Each structure stands twice: as C-alpha cells, then as structure tokens.
Short mmCIF file of N, CA and C and ligand atoms in Angstrom, two decimals:
data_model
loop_
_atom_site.label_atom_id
_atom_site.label_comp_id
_atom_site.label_asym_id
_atom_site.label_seq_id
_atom_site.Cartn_x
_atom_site.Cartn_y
_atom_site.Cartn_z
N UNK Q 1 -62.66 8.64 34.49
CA UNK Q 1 -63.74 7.70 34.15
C UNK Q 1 -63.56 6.42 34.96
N UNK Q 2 -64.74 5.93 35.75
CA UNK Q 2 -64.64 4.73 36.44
C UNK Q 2 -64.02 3.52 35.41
N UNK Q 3 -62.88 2.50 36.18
CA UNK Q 3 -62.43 1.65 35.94
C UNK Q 3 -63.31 -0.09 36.32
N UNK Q 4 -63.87 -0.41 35.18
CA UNK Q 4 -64.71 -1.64 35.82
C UNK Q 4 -63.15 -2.79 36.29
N UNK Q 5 -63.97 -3.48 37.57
CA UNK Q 5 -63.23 -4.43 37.88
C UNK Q 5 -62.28 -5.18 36.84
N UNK Q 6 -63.47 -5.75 35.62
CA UNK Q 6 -63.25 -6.57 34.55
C UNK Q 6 -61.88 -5.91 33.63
N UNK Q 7 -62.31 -4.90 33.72
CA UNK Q 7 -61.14 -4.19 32.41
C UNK Q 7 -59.48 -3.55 33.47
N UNK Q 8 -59.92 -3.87 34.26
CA UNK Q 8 -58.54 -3.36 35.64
C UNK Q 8 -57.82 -4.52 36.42
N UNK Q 9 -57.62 -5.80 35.60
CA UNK Q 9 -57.71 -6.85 36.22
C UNK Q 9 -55.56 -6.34 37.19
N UNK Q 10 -55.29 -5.46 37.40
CA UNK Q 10 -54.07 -5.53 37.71
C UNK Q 10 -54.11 -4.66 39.54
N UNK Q 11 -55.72 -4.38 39.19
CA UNK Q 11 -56.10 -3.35 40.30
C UNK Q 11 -55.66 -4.61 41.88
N UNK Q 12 -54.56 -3.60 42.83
CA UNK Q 12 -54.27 -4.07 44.03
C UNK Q 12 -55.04 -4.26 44.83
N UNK Q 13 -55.46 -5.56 45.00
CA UNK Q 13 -56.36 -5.75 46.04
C UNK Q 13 -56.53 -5.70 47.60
N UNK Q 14 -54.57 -5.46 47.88
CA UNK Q 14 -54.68 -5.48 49.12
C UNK Q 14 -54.97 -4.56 50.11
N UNK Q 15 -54.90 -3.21 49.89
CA UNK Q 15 -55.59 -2.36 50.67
C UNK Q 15 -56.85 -2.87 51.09
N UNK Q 16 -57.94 -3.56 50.10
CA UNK Q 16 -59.36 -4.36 50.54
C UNK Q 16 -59.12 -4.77 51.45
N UNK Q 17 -58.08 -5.90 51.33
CA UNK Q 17 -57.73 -7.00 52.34
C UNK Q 17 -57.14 -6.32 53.84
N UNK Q 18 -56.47 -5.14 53.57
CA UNK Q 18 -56.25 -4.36 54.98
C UNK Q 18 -57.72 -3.60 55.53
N UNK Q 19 -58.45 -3.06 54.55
CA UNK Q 19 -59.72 -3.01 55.29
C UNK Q 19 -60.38 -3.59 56.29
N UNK Q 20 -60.25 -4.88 55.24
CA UNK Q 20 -61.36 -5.75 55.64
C UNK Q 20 -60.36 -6.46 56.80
N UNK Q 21 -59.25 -6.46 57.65
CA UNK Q 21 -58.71 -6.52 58.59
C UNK Q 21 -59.09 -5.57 59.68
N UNK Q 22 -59.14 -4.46 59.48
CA UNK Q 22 -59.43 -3.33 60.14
C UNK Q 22 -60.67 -3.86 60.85
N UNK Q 23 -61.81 -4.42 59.81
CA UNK Q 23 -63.11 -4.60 60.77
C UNK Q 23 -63.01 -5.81 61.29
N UNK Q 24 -61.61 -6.52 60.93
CA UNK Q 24 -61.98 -8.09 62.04
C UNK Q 24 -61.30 -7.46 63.35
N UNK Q 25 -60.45 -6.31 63.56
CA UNK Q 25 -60.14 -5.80 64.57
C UNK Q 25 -61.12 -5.53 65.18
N UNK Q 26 -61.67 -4.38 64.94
CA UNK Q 26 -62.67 -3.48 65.75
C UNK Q 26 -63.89 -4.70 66.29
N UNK Q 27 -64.24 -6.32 65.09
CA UNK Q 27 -65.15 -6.80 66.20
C UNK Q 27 -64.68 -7.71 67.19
N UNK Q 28 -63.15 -7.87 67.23
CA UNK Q 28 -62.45 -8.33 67.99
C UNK Q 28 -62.63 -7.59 69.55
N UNK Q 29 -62.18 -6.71 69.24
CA UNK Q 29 -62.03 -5.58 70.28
C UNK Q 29 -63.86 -5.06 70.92
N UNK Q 30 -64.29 -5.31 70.21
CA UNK Q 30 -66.05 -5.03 70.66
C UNK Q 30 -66.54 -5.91 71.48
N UNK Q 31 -66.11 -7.62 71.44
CA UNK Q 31 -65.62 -8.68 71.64
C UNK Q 31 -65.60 -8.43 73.28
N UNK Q 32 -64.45 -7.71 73.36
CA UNK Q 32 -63.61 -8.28 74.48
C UNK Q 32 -64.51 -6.99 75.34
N UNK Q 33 -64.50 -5.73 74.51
CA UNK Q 33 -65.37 -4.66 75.43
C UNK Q 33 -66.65 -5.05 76.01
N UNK Q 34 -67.89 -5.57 75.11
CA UNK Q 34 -68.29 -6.18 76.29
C UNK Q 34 -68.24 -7.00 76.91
N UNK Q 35 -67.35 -7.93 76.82
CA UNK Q 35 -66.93 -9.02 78.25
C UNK Q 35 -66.20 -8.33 78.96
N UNK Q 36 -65.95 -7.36 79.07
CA UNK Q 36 -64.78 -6.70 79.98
C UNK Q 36 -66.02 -5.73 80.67
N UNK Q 37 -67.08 -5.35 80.42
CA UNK Q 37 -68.34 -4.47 81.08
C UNK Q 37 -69.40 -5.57 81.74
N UNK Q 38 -69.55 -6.76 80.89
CA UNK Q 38 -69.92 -7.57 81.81
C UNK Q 38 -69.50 -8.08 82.76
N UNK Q 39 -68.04 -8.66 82.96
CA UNK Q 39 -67.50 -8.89 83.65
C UNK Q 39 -67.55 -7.76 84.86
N UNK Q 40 -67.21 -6.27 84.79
CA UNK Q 40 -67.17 -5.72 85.86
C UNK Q 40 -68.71 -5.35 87.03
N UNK Q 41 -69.55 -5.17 85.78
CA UNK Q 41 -71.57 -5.85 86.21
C UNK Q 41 -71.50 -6.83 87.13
N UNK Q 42 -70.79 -7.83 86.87
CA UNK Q 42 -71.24 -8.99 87.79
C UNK Q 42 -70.04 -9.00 88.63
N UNK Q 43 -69.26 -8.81 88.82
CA UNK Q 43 -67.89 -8.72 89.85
C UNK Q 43 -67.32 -7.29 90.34
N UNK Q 44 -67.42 -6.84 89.45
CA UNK Q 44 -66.44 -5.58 89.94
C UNK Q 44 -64.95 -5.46 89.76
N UNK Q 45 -64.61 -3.99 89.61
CA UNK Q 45 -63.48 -3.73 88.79
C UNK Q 45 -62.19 -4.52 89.83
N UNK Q 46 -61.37 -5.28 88.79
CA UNK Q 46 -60.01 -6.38 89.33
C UNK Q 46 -58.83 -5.11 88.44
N UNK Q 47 -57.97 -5.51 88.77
CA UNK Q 47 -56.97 -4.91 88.14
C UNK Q 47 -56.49 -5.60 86.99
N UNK Q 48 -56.84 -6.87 86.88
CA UNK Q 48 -56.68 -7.35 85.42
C UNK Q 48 -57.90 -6.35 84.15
N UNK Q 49 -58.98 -6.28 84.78
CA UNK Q 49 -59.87 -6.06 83.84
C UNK Q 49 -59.62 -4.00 83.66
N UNK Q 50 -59.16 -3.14 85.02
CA UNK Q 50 -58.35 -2.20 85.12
C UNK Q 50 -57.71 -2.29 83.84
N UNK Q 51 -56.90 -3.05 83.78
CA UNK Q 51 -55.70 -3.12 82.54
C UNK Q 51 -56.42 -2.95 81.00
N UNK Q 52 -57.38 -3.94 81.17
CA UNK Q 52 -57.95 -4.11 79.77
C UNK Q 52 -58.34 -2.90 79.24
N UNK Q 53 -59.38 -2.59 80.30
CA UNK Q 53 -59.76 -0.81 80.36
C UNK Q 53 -58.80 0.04 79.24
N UNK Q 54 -57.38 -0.02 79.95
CA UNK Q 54 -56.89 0.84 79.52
C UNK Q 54 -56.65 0.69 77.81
N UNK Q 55 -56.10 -0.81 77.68
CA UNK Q 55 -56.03 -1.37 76.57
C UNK Q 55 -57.19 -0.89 75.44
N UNK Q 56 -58.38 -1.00 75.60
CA UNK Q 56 -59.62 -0.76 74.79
C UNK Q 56 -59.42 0.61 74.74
N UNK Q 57 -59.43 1.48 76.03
CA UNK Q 57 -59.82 3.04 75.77
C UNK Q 57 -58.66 3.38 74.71
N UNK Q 58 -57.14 3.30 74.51
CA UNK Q 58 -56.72 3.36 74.05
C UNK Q 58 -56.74 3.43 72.66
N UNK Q 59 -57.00 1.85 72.56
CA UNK Q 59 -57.18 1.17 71.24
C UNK Q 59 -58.29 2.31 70.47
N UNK Q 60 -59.53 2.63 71.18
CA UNK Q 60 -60.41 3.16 70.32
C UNK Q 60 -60.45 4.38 70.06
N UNK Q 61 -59.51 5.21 70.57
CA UNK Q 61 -59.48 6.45 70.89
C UNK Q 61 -58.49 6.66 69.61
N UNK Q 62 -57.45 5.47 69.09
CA UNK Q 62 -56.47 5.87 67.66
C UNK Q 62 -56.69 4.69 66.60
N UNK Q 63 -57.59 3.57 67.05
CA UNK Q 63 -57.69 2.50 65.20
C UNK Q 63 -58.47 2.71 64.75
N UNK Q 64 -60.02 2.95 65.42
CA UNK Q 64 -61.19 3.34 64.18
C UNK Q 64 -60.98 4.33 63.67
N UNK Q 65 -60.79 5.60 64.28
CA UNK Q 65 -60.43 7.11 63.85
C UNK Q 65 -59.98 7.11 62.47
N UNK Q 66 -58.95 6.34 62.53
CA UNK Q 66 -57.98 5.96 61.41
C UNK Q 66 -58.80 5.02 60.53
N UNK Q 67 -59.05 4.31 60.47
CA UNK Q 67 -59.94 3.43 59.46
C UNK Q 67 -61.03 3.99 59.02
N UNK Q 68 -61.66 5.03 59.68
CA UNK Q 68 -63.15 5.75 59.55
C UNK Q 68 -62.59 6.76 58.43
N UNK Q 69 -60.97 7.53 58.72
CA UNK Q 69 -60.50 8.18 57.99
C UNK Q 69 -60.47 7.46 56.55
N UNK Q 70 -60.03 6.73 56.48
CA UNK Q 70 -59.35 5.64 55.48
C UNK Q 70 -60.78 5.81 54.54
N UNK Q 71 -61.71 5.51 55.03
CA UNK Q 71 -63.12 5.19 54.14
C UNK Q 71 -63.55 6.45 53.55
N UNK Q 72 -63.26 7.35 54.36
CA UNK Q 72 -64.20 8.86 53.93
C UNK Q 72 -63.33 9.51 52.75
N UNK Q 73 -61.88 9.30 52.92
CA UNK Q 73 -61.14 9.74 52.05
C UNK Q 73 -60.83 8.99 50.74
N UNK Q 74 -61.29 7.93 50.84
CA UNK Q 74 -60.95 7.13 50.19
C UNK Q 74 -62.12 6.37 49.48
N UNK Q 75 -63.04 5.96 50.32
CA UNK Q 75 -63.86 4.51 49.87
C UNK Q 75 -64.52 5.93 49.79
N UNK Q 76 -65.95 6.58 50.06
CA UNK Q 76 -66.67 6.71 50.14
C UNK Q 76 -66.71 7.62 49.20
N UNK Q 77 -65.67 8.51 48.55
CA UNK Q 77 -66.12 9.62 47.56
C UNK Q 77 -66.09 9.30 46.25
N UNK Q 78 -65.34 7.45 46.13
CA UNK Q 78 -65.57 6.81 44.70
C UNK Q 78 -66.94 6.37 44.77
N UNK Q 79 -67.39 6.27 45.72
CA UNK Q 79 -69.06 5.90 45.45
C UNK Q 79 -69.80 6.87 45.36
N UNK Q 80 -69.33 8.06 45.74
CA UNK Q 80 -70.01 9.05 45.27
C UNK Q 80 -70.20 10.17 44.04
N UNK Q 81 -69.37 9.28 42.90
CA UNK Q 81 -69.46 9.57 41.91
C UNK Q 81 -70.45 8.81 41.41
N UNK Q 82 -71.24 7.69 41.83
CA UNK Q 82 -71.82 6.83 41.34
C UNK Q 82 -73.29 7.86 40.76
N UNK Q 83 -74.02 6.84 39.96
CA UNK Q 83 -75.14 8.13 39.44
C UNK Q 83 -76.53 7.00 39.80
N UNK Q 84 -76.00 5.97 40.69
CA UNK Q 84 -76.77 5.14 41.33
C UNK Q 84 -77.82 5.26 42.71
N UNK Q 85 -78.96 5.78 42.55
CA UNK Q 85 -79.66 6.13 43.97
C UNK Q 85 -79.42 5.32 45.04
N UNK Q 86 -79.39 3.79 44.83
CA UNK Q 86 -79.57 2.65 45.89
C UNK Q 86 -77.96 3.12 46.77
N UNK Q 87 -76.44 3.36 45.57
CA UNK Q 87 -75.31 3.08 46.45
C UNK Q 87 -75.45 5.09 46.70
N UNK Q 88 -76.04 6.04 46.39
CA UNK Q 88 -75.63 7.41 47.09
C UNK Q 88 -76.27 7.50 48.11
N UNK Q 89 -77.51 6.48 48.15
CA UNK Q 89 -78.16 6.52 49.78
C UNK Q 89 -77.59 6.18 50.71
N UNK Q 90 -76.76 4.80 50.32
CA UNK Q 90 -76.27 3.73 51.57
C UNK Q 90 -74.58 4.54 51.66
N UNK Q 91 -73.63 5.46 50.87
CA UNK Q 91 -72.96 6.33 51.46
C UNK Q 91 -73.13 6.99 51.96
N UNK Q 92 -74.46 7.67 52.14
CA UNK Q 92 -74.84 9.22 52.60
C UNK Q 92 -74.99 8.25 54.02
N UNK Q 93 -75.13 6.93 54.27
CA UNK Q 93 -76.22 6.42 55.45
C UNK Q 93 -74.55 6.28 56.18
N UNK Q 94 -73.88 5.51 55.56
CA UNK Q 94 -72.31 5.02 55.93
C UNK Q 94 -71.36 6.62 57.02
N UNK Q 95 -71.34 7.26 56.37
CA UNK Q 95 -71.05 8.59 56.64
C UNK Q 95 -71.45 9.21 58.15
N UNK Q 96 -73.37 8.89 57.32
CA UNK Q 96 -73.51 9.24 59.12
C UNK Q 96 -73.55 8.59 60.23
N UNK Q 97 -73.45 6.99 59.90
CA UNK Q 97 -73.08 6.06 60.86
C UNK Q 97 -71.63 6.07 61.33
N UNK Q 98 -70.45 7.01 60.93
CA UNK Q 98 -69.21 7.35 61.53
C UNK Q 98 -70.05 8.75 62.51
N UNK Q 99 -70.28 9.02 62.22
CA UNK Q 99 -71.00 10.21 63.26
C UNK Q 99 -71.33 9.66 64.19
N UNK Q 100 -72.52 8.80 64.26
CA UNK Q 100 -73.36 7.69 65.41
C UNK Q 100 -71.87 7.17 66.05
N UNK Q 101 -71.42 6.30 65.32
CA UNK Q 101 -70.61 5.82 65.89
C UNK Q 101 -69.48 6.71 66.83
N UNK Q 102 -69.26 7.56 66.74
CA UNK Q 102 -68.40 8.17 67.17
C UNK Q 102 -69.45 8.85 68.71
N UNK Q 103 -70.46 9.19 68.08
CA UNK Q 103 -71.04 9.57 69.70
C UNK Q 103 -71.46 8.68 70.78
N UNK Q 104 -71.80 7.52 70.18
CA UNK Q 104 -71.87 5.99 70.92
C UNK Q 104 -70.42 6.13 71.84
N UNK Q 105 -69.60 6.07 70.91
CA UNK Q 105 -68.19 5.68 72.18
C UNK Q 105 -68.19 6.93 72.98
N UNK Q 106 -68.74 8.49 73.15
CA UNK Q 106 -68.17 8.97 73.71
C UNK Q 106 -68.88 8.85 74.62
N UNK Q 107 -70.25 8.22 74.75
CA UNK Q 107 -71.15 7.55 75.71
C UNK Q 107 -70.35 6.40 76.29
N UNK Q 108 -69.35 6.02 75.87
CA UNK Q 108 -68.57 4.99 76.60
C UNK Q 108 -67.21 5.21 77.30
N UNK Q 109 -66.90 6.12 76.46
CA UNK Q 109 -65.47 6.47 77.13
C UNK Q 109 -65.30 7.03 77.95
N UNK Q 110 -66.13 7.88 78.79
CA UNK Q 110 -66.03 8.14 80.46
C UNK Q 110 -65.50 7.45 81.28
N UNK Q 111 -66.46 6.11 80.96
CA UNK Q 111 -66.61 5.09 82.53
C UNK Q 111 -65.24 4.00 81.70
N UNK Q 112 -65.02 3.86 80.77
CA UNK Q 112 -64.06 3.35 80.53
C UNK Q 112 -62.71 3.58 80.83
N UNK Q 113 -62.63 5.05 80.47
CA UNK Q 113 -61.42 6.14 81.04
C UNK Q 113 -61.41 5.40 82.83
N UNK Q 114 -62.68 5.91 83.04
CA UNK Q 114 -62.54 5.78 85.21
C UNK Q 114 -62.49 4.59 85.34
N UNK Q 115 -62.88 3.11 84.71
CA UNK Q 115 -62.21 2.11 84.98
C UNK Q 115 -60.64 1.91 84.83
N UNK Q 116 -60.48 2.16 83.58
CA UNK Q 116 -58.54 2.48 83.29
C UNK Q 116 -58.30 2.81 84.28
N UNK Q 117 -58.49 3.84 85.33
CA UNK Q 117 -57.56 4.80 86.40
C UNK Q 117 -58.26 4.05 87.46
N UNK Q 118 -59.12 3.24 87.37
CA UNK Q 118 -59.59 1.98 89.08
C UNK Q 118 -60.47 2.95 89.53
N UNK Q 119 -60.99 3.76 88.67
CA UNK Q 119 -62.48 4.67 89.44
C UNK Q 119 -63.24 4.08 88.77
N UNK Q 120 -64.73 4.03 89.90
CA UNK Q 120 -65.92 2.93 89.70
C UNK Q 120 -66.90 3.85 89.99
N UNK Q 121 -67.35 5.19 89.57
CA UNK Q 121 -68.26 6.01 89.83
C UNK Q 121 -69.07 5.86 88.55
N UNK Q 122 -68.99 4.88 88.05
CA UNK Q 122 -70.16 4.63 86.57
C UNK Q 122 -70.98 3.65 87.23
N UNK Q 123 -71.50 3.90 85.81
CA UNK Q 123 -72.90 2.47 86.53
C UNK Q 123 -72.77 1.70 85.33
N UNK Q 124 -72.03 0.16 86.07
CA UNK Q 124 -72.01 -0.58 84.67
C UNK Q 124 -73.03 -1.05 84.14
N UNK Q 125 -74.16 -1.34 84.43
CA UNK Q 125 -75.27 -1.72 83.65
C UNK Q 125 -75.55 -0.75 82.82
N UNK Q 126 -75.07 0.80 83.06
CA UNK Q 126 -75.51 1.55 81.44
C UNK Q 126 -74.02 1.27 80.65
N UNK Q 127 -72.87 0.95 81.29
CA UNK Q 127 -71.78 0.62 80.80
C UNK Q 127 -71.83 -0.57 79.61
N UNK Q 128 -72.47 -1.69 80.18
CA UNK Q 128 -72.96 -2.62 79.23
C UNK Q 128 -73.56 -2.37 78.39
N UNK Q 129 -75.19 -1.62 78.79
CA UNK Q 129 -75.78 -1.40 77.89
C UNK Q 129 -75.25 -0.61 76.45
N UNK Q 130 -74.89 0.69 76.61
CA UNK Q 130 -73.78 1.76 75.73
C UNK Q 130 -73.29 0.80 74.94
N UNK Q 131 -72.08 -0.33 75.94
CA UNK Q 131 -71.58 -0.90 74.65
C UNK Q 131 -72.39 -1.66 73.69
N UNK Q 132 -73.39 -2.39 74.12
CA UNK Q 132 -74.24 -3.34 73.21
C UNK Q 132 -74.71 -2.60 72.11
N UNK Q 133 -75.06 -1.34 72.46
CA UNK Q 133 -75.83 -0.81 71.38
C UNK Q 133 -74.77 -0.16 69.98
N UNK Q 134 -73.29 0.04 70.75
CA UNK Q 134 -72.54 0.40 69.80
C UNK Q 134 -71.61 -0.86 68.90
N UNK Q 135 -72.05 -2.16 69.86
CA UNK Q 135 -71.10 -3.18 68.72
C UNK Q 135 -72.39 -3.83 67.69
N UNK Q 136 -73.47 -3.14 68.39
CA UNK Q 136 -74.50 -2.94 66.85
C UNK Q 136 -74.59 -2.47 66.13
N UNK Q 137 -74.64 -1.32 66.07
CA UNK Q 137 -74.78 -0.56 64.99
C UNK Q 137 -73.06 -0.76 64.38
N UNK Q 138 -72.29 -1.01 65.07
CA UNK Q 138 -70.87 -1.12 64.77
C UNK Q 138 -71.08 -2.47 63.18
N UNK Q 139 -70.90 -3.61 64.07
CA UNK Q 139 -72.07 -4.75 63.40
C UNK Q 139 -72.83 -4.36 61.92
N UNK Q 140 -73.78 -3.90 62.19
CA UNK Q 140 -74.72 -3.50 60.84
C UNK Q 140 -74.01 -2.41 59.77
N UNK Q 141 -73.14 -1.90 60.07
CA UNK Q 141 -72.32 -0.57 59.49
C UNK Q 141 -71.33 -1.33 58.58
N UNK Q 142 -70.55 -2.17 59.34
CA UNK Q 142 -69.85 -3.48 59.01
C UNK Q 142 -70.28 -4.62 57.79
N UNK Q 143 -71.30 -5.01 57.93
CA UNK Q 143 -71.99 -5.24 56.95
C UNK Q 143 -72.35 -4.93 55.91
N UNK Q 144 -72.86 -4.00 55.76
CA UNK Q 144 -73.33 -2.80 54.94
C UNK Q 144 -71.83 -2.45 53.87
N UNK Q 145 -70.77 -2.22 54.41
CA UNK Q 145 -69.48 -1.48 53.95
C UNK Q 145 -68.92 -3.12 53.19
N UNK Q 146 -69.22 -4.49 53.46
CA UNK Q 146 -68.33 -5.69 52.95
C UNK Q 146 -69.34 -6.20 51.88
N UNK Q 147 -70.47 -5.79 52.10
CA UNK Q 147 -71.05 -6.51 50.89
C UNK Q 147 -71.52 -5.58 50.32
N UNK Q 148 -71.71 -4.20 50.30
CA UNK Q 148 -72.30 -3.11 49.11
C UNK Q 148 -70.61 -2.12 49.05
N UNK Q 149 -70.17 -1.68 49.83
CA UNK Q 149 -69.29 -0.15 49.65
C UNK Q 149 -67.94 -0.71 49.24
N UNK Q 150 -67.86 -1.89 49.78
CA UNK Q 150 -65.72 -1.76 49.53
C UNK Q 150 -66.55 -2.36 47.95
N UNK Q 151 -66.79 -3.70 47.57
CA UNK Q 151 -67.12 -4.04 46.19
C UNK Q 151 -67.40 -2.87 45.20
N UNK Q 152 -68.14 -2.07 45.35
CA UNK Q 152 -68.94 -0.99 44.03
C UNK Q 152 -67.51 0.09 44.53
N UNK Q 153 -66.86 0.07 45.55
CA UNK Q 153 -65.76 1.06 45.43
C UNK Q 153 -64.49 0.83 44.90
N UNK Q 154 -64.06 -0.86 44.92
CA UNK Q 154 -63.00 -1.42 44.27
C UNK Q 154 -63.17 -1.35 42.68
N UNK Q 155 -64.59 -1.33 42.06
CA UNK Q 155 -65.40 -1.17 40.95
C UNK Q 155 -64.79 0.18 40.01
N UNK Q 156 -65.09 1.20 41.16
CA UNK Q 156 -64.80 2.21 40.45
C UNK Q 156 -63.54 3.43 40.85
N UNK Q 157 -62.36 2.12 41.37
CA UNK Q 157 -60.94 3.16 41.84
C UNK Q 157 -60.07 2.30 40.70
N UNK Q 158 -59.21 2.81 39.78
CA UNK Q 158 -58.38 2.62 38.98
C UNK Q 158 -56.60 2.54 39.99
N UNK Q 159 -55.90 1.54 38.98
CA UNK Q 159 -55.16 1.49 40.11
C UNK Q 159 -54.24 2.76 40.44
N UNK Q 160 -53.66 3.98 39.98
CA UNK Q 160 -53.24 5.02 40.08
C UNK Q 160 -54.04 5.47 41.28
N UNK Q 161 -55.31 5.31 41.41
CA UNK Q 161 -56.02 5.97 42.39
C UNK Q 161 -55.82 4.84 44.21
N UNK Q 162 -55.43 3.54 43.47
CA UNK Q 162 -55.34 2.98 44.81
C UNK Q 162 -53.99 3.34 45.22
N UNK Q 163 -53.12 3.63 44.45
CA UNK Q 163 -51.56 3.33 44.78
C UNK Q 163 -51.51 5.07 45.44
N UNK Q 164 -52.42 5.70 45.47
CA UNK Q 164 -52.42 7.22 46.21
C UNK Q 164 -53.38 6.79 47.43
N UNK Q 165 -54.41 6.03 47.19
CA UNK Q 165 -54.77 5.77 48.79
C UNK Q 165 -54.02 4.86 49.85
N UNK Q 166 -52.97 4.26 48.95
CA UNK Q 166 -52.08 3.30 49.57
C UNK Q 166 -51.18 4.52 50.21
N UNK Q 167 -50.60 4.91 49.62
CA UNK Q 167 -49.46 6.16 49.90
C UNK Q 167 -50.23 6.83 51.23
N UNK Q 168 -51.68 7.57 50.83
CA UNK Q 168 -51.67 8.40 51.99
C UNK Q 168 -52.03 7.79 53.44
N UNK Q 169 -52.56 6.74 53.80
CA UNK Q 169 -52.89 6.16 54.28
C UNK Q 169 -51.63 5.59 55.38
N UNK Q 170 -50.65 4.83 54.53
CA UNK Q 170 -49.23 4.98 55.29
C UNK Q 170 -48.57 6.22 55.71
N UNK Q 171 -48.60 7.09 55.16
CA UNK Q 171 -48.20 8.62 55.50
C UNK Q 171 -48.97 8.70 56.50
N UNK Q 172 -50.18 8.66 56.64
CA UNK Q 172 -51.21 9.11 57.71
C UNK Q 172 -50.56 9.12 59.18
N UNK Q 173 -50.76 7.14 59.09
CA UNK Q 173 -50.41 6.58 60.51
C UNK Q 173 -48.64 6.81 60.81
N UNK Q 174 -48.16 6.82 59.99
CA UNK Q 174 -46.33 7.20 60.24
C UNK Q 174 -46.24 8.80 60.93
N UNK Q 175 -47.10 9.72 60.47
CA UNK Q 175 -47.18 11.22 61.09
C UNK Q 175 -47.76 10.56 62.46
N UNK Q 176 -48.42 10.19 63.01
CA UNK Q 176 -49.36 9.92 63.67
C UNK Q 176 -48.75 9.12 64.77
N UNK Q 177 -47.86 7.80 64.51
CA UNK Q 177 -46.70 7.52 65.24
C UNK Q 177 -45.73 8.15 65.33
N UNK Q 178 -45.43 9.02 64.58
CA UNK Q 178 -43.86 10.14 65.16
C UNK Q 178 -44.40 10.67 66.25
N UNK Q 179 -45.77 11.29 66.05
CA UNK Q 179 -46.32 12.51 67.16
C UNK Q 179 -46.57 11.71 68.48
N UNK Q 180 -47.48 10.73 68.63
CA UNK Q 180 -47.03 9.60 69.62
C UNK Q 180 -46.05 9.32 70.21
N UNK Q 181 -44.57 9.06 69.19
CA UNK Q 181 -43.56 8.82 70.20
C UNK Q 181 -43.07 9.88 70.61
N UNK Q 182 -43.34 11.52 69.87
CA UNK Q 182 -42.73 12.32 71.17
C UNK Q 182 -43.78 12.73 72.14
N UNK Q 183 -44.92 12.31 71.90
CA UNK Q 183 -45.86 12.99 73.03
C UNK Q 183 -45.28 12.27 74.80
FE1 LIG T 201 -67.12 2.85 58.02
FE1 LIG T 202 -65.27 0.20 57.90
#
C-alpha cells in the first residue's frame, strides 16, 4: 500500500537528491556538447575540441544509460501503480521519451565518435542541429520528471522500497565498473 509522504516522514531523501544530480549532469554535459559542435561549425576540428569529443561520446554512451535505468526500475513503476490518468499518461510519455532520447544520440554519435578519432566526414551543421534538438527534448523530459514524476514517486515508495533502490542501483554501477576495469 502506497506510503504518503506525510505518514513516512523517515523516508530517505537522498537518492532524490542523487537524481536530481544526475540531471544537473546530463545538462551540464548538453552544455558543453553543443559548444563543442558549434565550435567545430565555425572553426573546425582542434585537438582540444578532438579531446572533448571523446570525453562526451564516452560520457553518454555509460551516465544516462544508467540514470534512464535508475528511473524505469525504480521511479517509473511506483507511478504506475497510481490509479491517476493525468500521472499514467505523463509515465507512459516519460518512458517513451527514453526511447526518443536514445535514438536522438544515436543520430549523434557517429560524427561524434569521427570527431573523437580527428575524422571530419560529418557535416557539422546537422551535427549542431541533432544536438539542439536532443538537449530539448532532453530539457522538457527533465522537467516533466522534477516537478510531476520524482514528487508523486517519492509519494508513493515506502522506505524499505527506497533502501532496495538504493542497494540496486549501487550494485548496478559497481558490476559495471569491475567490467570496465577489465575490459
Ligand atoms: Fe528520464
Ligand atoms: Fe531523469
């Protein structure tokens, strides 16, 4: 049975607070992606911005994955106990905006990849463009998840249920860095 905020006052808040870190990352990093596509638009690929390349492709290829995980397993199926039309729409919408989102970057990660390695066979003006459209919808998804999904989901996770999304969540990324350091 859902746990109201009011009656759970012992419920850990900080997983929220690592969430809601997670998305000051990703618009950090959205940030710098397109100044790093504009930048190569109007100049052309330097080996500083080479570097960054690699930095971003990286970055996006293992933190959202993981945070996108974090929500589906976690945030999104306590809201889907809800018997509320307004919050089973805006999960069902959340859900498929990890989909969007995920095909947006792979519209990006080509020419990002061939900048990383100092190949310039993209065309950065769709390079720019790609990204703009994905630190939008990135943006509006973002939104959507801080003022309707983490609130009505902190609403209805009891703390037994956070202290198992806490658990798997660290388990996750610790498997995930072992396999990393022997790859
Ligand atoms: Fe999300
Ligand atoms: Fe999110």
């Amino acid at each position: 049975m859902p746990v109201s905020a009011a009656s759970a006052p012992s419920v850990d808040a900080s997983l929220f607070v690592f969430l809601d870190r997670c998305h000051q990352d990703i618009q950090k990093k959205l940030v710098q992606m397109l100044a790093l596509a504009t930048a190569v638009e109007a100049d052309g690929l330097t080996p500083a911005l080479q570097k960054q390349a690699r930095e971003l492709t990286d970055w996006f290829n293992a933190e959202p994955r993981q945070h996108h995980l974090d929500e589906e397993k976690h945030v999104f199926p306590a809201l889907l106990t809800s018997n509320e039309e307004n919050i089973l729409q805006t999960t069902h919408r959340l859900i498929q905006d990890h989909g969007w989102l995920e095909t947006d970057w792979f519209e990006i990660e080509p020419s990002l990849e061939a900048a990383a390695d100092g190949n310039t066979w993209f065309d950065p003006a769709a390079l720019r463009h790609a990204v703009e459209v994905f630190q939008q919808l990135y943006i509006d998804h973002i939104v959507l998840e801080e003022s309707l999904a983490y609130p009505q989901a902190r609403e209805r996770m009891d703390p037994a249920s956070l202290n198992a999304m806490g658990v798997e969540m660290a388990r996750r990324r610790a498997v995930r860095d072992v396999k990393g350091a022997k790859a």
